[in-house]
Amino acid sequence: MTDTTMTLDQKTGQQAAAAPKEAEMPPAIRPATERDPLRARIEDFSFYYSNGFQAIKHVDMPILDRKITAIIGPSGCGKSTLLRSLNRMHDLYPGNRYEGKVILEPEGENLIGPDADPVLVRLRVGMVFQKPNPFPKSIYENVAAGLRVRGIKKRAVIDEAVESALRRAAIWDEVKDKLHGSAYDLSGGQQQRLCIARGLAPNPEILLLDEPTSALDPIATAKVEDLVQELSETVTIVIVTHNMQQASRISHRTAFMYLGEAIEFGETAQIFTNPRHPRTENYITGRYG
Amino acid sequence: MTSHPHLLKSYDDGLEALRRGFQHMGDMAAGNVTEATAAYLAGDEARALGAINRDLDIDAAFEQSRAACFDVLLRFQPVARDLRLIMGIEHALGNLERAGDHAKTIARHVISATDPAKPQTDGCQIKDMADLVAQTLSLSVTALVTQSTELAKQVLASDARIDAYRDAVFDSALVALKQSPGRAQAHVNRLFVATALERTGDHATNIAEEVLFVSRGVPPGATRTG
Amino acid sequence: MTMATEGSLGAAVQTDQTAFDAVRRAKQKDIVFATGGLIVMAIAMTLLLTLIGDLVIRGAARIDYGFLTSYPSRLPERAGILSAWVGSLLVMLVTAFLAIPIGIGAGLYLEEYARKGWLSNFIEINVSNLAGVPSIIYGLLALGLFVYGFSLGKTILVAGMTLALLILPIVIVSTREAVRAIPRIIKEGAYGLGADQWQVMWSYIIPAARPGILTGAIVGLSRAIGETAPIITIGALTFIAFLPPAPVTPDFPLISFAWLNDGFTVLPIQMFNWVSRPQEGFHIAAAATGVVLIALTFTLNGIAIWIRYRLRKGYRN
């Protein structure tokens, strides 16, 4: 036994030295059964890009109803890919492939099933992007866009939904006097809150936030964070972030992803004070390995 | 548990400085316990004054180390094991500071004694107790610095022995009070010294519990059995 | 230790000196290049301005109300370009109506709907190549296909169709470029709201790509207005003393398409015809026609620039 290891070591040098280390690593920690009500369940979910690269490997993750779930992990770990899978963004580019299930509760509908229409999925699961991306239209039209897409034409209905979404996004007071001005005249932070309002207007069941504050200054970031926390009382939120302090501040559950796998999922306080998996610990404490 | 270095070298440096400061303060506190007790046993007022003055150094080291804790918290916003270590050190620093105060209390009894020049004749138990307490305190400091749960468990085991010493001193003092009421002051002093030593031992126990929290992430309450 | 520090300091000073020299040399190169560029540009602009200036000096005085409202004549001083500019206008009308919708449709289809594969690559390469095919080839194609094949005759409709074919690649390519230039996050944002492809196309892609598409269309038209070769090939008349039937009629149904099947001439052909005559008076008339033609082209380009400027302002992020 020892002899074999030694020859292996001598032959392949570094690789052999790294291999036993990998083997020592405990397997990913599967999420415990949640007692809180769920809004969605990700089950044995895998995702392949059109070039055959498997970006997500057999991920299991619960999404709690009206709670904030944060996904953290190093660049390229698949966290954004996972988020974009939840509203079928990958269907915009040909050749991408999903496997497994994303079950929307309580109906039990599989969002990535063959008979789920991506357009209908996106009507139920809204998305806010990394960089504020208001449409080149007025503030009012930006928020109304999601309603117009749904074929809502009644002026009164749209007016009401626009105001309510802007109020929920805590930006109403700043824009109520210039609703018909260009969205591009807003500051970056206001634009991002406008994008959140746009996502909220059609009343989605889940709102996905893909690093929503990475392009914002600290003051705008604080406003968005407060907003996200307030929103979690009424809507289920999944947020991807590079900022671990942010994840620890605003989320109720945190998932740590590494190389396409969900390594650990748990209560945010537990993940950030006493993570179970060494890889999680190394990542959040900023260590090598 | 093997620990990888941080991506930020200054982070490791900060934590290392924190550990060194804590170790240094631990050495001073344990040393002062031994020194104050020796002064008490010898009835040496000059040494006792020295011990009292050294407590000021311990207090200064305490302030310095606590500032270092804030500095690391502020600069690196530690989480997980690092956060627990810093919180553990911060609590342990308080315990060391209190242990230092107990050493000062012992030294004060030398000065307040009516007949300080006379060496203590019944000091055998106190001497052994002080040695054990100083050793346990050092051990608890080492346990936290190296995050060794083994050493921490040894500290927790020692605490029972320290308590037994205190009880023995108490019993013998009661007997001595009846036999020679004329030297009541000395006997009462001995009781105070034993109590101070026992309290110091409790602080070592607290530090050992911090070690368990730091390395396992389990709150100290969960490890307390009674 | 001290030695090493001094050594490295000395090296640092030397490096600074080298760096200053390098920067100075680079600046000198900049100046040489800028001067060379200025001279080349001055030559090109002088040639162009001389050409235009020559036309203007010789022809501008000839342009008056009579010149614009008279038919061609045997007498140079009585000749006008009425039939030519009306012909140009009508041919452009047909070209625009054909090339712009078809070109935009094809561009959008290729960019947004068509599956990316060897076929779409093949089409893309060919569309780009078509933009570089000499215009006379289009003329020959039109002559063979429209005039003889479909027996459509030498009419305004055929001329418009020919020029539409000619500028179709320009419109397609510029449409695709404009669509491709739309930031991906805008498109994804629209899709993310649950919009389907048709909604994204109409409400987001076309509005955002409008400046680029319109610019391409107008640049295409301004090329078409100056084309002579294909029009000659399909057999435009050179001497027309009548106008096609007016598109608007006083009787029901008010709009007439009879003009489509009429013979015609256009400005460049009128100019070509006059240049090839011996009389000096016709040469002056040709120069005047040239001025009108250049003015038309500049106007179209100016409109393109204005549209691009106006619309892009609203869409810049």
PDB file of N, CA, C and O in Angstrom, chain C residues 47-77:
ATOM      1  N   LEU C  47      -8.840  67.940 -54.176  1.00  0.00           N
ATOM      2  CA  LEU C  47      -9.339  67.335 -55.417  1.00  0.00           C
ATOM      3  C   LEU C  47     -10.852  67.352 -55.438  1.00  0.00           C
ATOM      4  O   LEU C  47     -11.465  67.763 -56.417  1.00  0.00           O
ATOM      5  N   LEU C  48     -11.432  66.897 -54.343  1.00  0.00           N
ATOM      6  CA  LEU C  48     -12.887  66.797 -54.266  1.00  0.00           C
ATOM      7  C   LEU C  48     -13.527  68.175 -54.401  1.00  0.00           C
ATOM      8  O   LEU C  48     -14.461  68.370 -55.186  1.00  0.00           O
ATOM      9  N   LEU C  49     -12.968  69.134 -53.641  1.00  0.00           N
ATOM     10  CA  LEU C  49     -13.537  70.470 -53.669  1.00  0.00           C
ATOM     11  C   LEU C  49     -13.368  71.099 -55.041  1.00  0.00           C
ATOM     12  O   LEU C  49     -14.252  71.818 -55.521  1.00  0.00           O
ATOM     13  N   THR C  50     -12.216  70.834 -55.703  1.00  0.00           N
ATOM     14  CA  THR C  50     -11.999  71.364 -57.049  1.00  0.00           C
ATOM     15  C   THR C  50     -13.071  70.841 -57.991  1.00  0.00           C
ATOM     16  O   THR C  50     -13.681  71.580 -58.768  1.00  0.00           O
ATOM     17  N   LEU C  51     -13.312  69.543 -57.876  1.00  0.00           N
ATOM     18  CA  LEU C  51     -14.307  68.902 -58.723  1.00  0.00           C
ATOM     19  C   LEU C  51     -15.678  69.539 -58.531  1.00  0.00           C
ATOM     20  O   LEU C  51     -16.334  69.955 -59.491  1.00  0.00           O
ATOM     21  N   ILE C  52     -16.066  69.603 -57.258  1.00  0.00           N
ATOM     22  CA  ILE C  52     -17.373  70.157 -56.951  1.00  0.00           C
ATOM     23  C   ILE C  52     -17.411  71.632 -57.312  1.00  0.00           C
ATOM     24  O   ILE C  52     -18.358  72.126 -57.925  1.00  0.00           O
ATOM     25  N   GLY C  53     -16.305  72.324 -56.968  1.00  0.00           N
ATOM     26  CA  GLY C  53     -16.219  73.757 -57.256  1.00  0.00           C
ATOM     27  C   GLY C  53     -16.347  74.011 -58.750  1.00  0.00           C
ATOM     28  O   GLY C  53     -17.093  74.910 -59.168  1.00  0.00           O
ATOM     29  N   ASP C  54     -15.669  73.198 -59.536  1.00  0.00           N
ATOM     30  CA  ASP C  54     -15.716  73.336 -60.987  1.00  0.00           C
ATOM     31  C   ASP C  54     -17.157  73.218 -61.477  1.00  0.00           C
ATOM     32  O   ASP C  54     -17.645  74.037 -62.255  1.00  0.00           O
ATOM     33  N   LEU C  55     -17.838  72.154 -60.971  1.00  0.00           N
ATOM     34  CA  LEU C  55     -19.236  71.943 -61.342  1.00  0.00           C
ATOM     35  C   LEU C  55     -20.076  73.149 -60.957  1.00  0.00           C
ATOM     36  O   LEU C  55     -20.873  73.647 -61.753  1.00  0.00           O
ATOM     37  N   VAL C  56     -19.854  73.612 -59.717  1.00  0.00           N
ATOM     38  CA  VAL C  56     -20.678  74.704 -59.210  1.00  0.00           C
ATOM     39  C   VAL C  56     -20.430  75.970 -60.023  1.00  0.00           C
ATOM     40  O   VAL C  56     -21.368  76.661 -60.428  1.00  0.00           O
ATOM     41  N   ILE C  57     -19.135  76.274 -60.278  1.00  0.00           N
ATOM     42  CA  ILE C  57     -18.810  77.499 -61.006  1.00  0.00           C
ATOM     43  C   ILE C  57     -19.439  77.466 -62.398  1.00  0.00           C
ATOM     44  O   ILE C  57     -20.034  78.436 -62.862  1.00  0.00           O
ATOM     45  N   ARG C  58     -19.347  76.308 -63.040  1.00  0.00           N
ATOM     46  CA  ARG C  58     -19.855  76.245 -64.409  1.00  0.00           C
ATOM     47  C   ARG C  58     -21.371  76.105 -64.455  1.00  0.00           C
ATOM     48  O   ARG C  58     -22.003  76.578 -65.384  1.00  0.00           O
ATOM     49  N   GLY C  59     -21.911  75.405 -63.462  1.00  0.00           N
ATOM     50  CA  GLY C  59     -23.332  75.057 -63.578  1.00  0.00           C
ATOM     51  C   GLY C  59     -24.282  75.859 -62.723  1.00  0.00           C
ATOM     52  O   GLY C  59     -25.451  76.007 -63.075  1.00  0.00           O
ATOM     53  N   ALA C  60     -23.801  76.375 -61.580  1.00  0.00           N
ATOM     54  CA  ALA C  60     -24.724  76.964 -60.611  1.00  0.00           C
ATOM     55  C   ALA C  60     -25.574  78.068 -61.236  1.00  0.00           C
ATOM     56  O   ALA C  60     -26.773  78.150 -60.986  1.00  0.00           O
ATOM     57  N   ALA C  61     -24.914  78.860 -62.096  1.00  0.00           N
ATOM     58  CA  ALA C  61     -25.626  79.996 -62.672  1.00  0.00           C
ATOM     59  C   ALA C  61     -26.754  79.536 -63.592  1.00  0.00           C
ATOM     60  O   ALA C  61     -27.736  80.269 -63.823  1.00  0.00           O
ATOM     61  N   ARG C  62     -26.621  78.324 -64.094  1.00  0.00           N
ATOM     62  CA  ARG C  62     -27.618  77.816 -65.053  1.00  0.00           C
ATOM     63  C   ARG C  62     -28.896  77.360 -64.331  1.00  0.00           C
ATOM     64  O   ARG C  62     -29.951  77.234 -64.958  1.00  0.00           O
ATOM     65  N   ILE C  63     -28.754  77.108 -63.021  1.00  0.00           N
ATOM     66  CA  ILE C  63     -29.915  76.591 -62.295  1.00  0.00           C
ATOM     67  C   ILE C  63     -30.871  77.724 -61.977  1.00  0.00           C
ATOM     68  O   ILE C  63     -30.526  78.671 -61.274  1.00  0.00           O
ATOM     69  N   ASP C  64     -32.054  77.623 -62.532  1.00  0.00           N
ATOM     70  CA  ASP C  64     -33.094  78.569 -62.185  1.00  0.00           C
ATOM     71  C   ASP C  64     -34.423  77.837 -62.258  1.00  0.00           C
ATOM     72  O   ASP C  64     -34.468  76.635 -62.500  1.00  0.00           O
ATOM     73  N   TYR C  65     -35.497  78.602 -62.067  1.00  0.00           N
ATOM     74  CA  TYR C  65     -36.808  77.980 -62.055  1.00  0.00           C
ATOM     75  C   TYR C  65     -37.089  77.278 -63.384  1.00  0.00           C
ATOM     76  O   TYR C  65     -37.564  76.142 -63.423  1.00  0.00           O
ATOM     77  N   GLY C  66     -36.682  77.942 -64.464  1.00  0.00           N
ATOM     78  CA  GLY C  66     -36.922  77.388 -65.785  1.00  0.00           C
ATOM     79  C   GLY C  66     -36.193  76.073 -65.994  1.00  0.00           C
ATOM     80  O   GLY C  66     -36.738  75.122 -66.563  1.00  0.00           O
ATOM     81  N   PHE C  67     -34.966  75.990 -65.482  1.00  0.00           N
ATOM     82  CA  PHE C  67     -34.155  74.789 -65.660  1.00  0.00           C
ATOM     83  C   PHE C  67     -34.827  73.596 -64.986  1.00  0.00           C
ATOM     84  O   PHE C  67     -34.832  72.476 -65.499  1.00  0.00           O
ATOM     85  N   LEU C  68     -35.405  73.844 -63.830  1.00  0.00           N
ATOM     86  CA  LEU C  68     -36.032  72.760 -63.077  1.00  0.00           C
ATOM     87  C   LEU C  68     -37.408  72.390 -63.622  1.00  0.00           C
ATOM     88  O   LEU C  68     -37.911  71.309 -63.352  1.00  0.00           O
ATOM     89  N   THR C  69     -38.032  73.288 -64.369  1.00  0.00           N
ATOM     90  CA  THR C  69     -39.408  73.015 -64.807  1.00  0.00           C
ATOM     91  C   THR C  69     -39.521  72.825 -66.311  1.00  0.00           C
ATOM     92  O   THR C  69     -40.623  72.765 -66.831  1.00  0.00           O
ATOM     93  N   SER C  70     -38.381  72.705 -67.009  1.00  0.00           N
ATOM     94  CA  SER C  70     -38.454  72.498 -68.458  1.00  0.00           C
ATOM     95  C   SER C  70     -38.047  71.086 -68.821  1.00  0.00           C
ATOM     96  O   SER C  70     -37.261  70.458 -68.106  1.00  0.00           O
ATOM     97  N   TYR C  71     -38.614  70.656 -69.944  1.00  0.00           N
ATOM     98  CA  TYR C  71     -38.178  69.364 -70.494  1.00  0.00           C
ATOM     99  C   TYR C  71     -36.879  69.559 -71.242  1.00  0.00           C
ATOM    100  O   TYR C  71     -36.504  70.679 -71.578  1.00  0.00           O
ATOM    101  N   PRO C  72     -36.204  68.484 -71.549  1.00  0.00           N
ATOM    102  CA  PRO C  72     -34.996  68.598 -72.386  1.00  0.00           C
ATOM    103  C   PRO C  72     -35.376  69.196 -73.746  1.00  0.00           C
ATOM    104  O   PRO C  72     -36.517  69.073 -74.187  1.00  0.00           O
ATOM    105  N   SER C  73     -34.422  69.833 -74.364  1.00  0.00           N
ATOM    106  CA  SER C  73     -34.705  70.495 -75.644  1.00  0.00           C
ATOM    107  C   SER C  73     -33.504  70.346 -76.560  1.00  0.00           C
ATOM    108  O   SER C  73     -32.395  70.053 -76.099  1.00  0.00           O
ATOM    109  N   ARG C  74     -33.736  70.593 -77.871  1.00  0.00           N
ATOM    110  CA  ARG C  74     -32.608  70.567 -78.788  1.00  0.00           C
ATOM    111  C   ARG C  74     -31.743  71.777 -78.550  1.00  0.00           C
ATOM    112  O   ARG C  74     -30.574  71.784 -78.862  1.00  0.00           O
ATOM    113  N   LEU C  75     -32.365  72.830 -78.031  1.00  0.00           N
ATOM    114  CA  LEU C  75     -31.597  74.047 -77.809  1.00  0.00           C
ATOM    115  C   LEU C  75     -31.058  74.049 -76.372  1.00  0.00           C
ATOM    116  O   LEU C  75     -31.839  73.954 -75.422  1.00  0.00           O
ATOM    117  N   PRO C  76     -29.741  74.166 -76.247  1.00  0.00           N
ATOM    118  CA  PRO C  76     -29.157  74.071 -74.907  1.00  0.00           C
ATOM    119  C   PRO C  76     -29.756  75.078 -73.926  1.00  0.00           C
ATOM    120  O   PRO C  76     -30.002  74.771 -72.767  1.00  0.00           O
ATOM    121  N   GLU C  77     -30.016  76.299 -74.368  1.00  0.00           N
ATOM    122  CA  GLU C  77     -30.455  77.328 -73.424  1.00  0.00           C
ATOM    123  C   GLU C  77     -31.909  77.119 -72.987  1.00  0.00           C
ATOM    124  O   GLU C  77     -32.348  77.688 -72.012  1.00  0.00           O
TER     125      GLU C  77
END
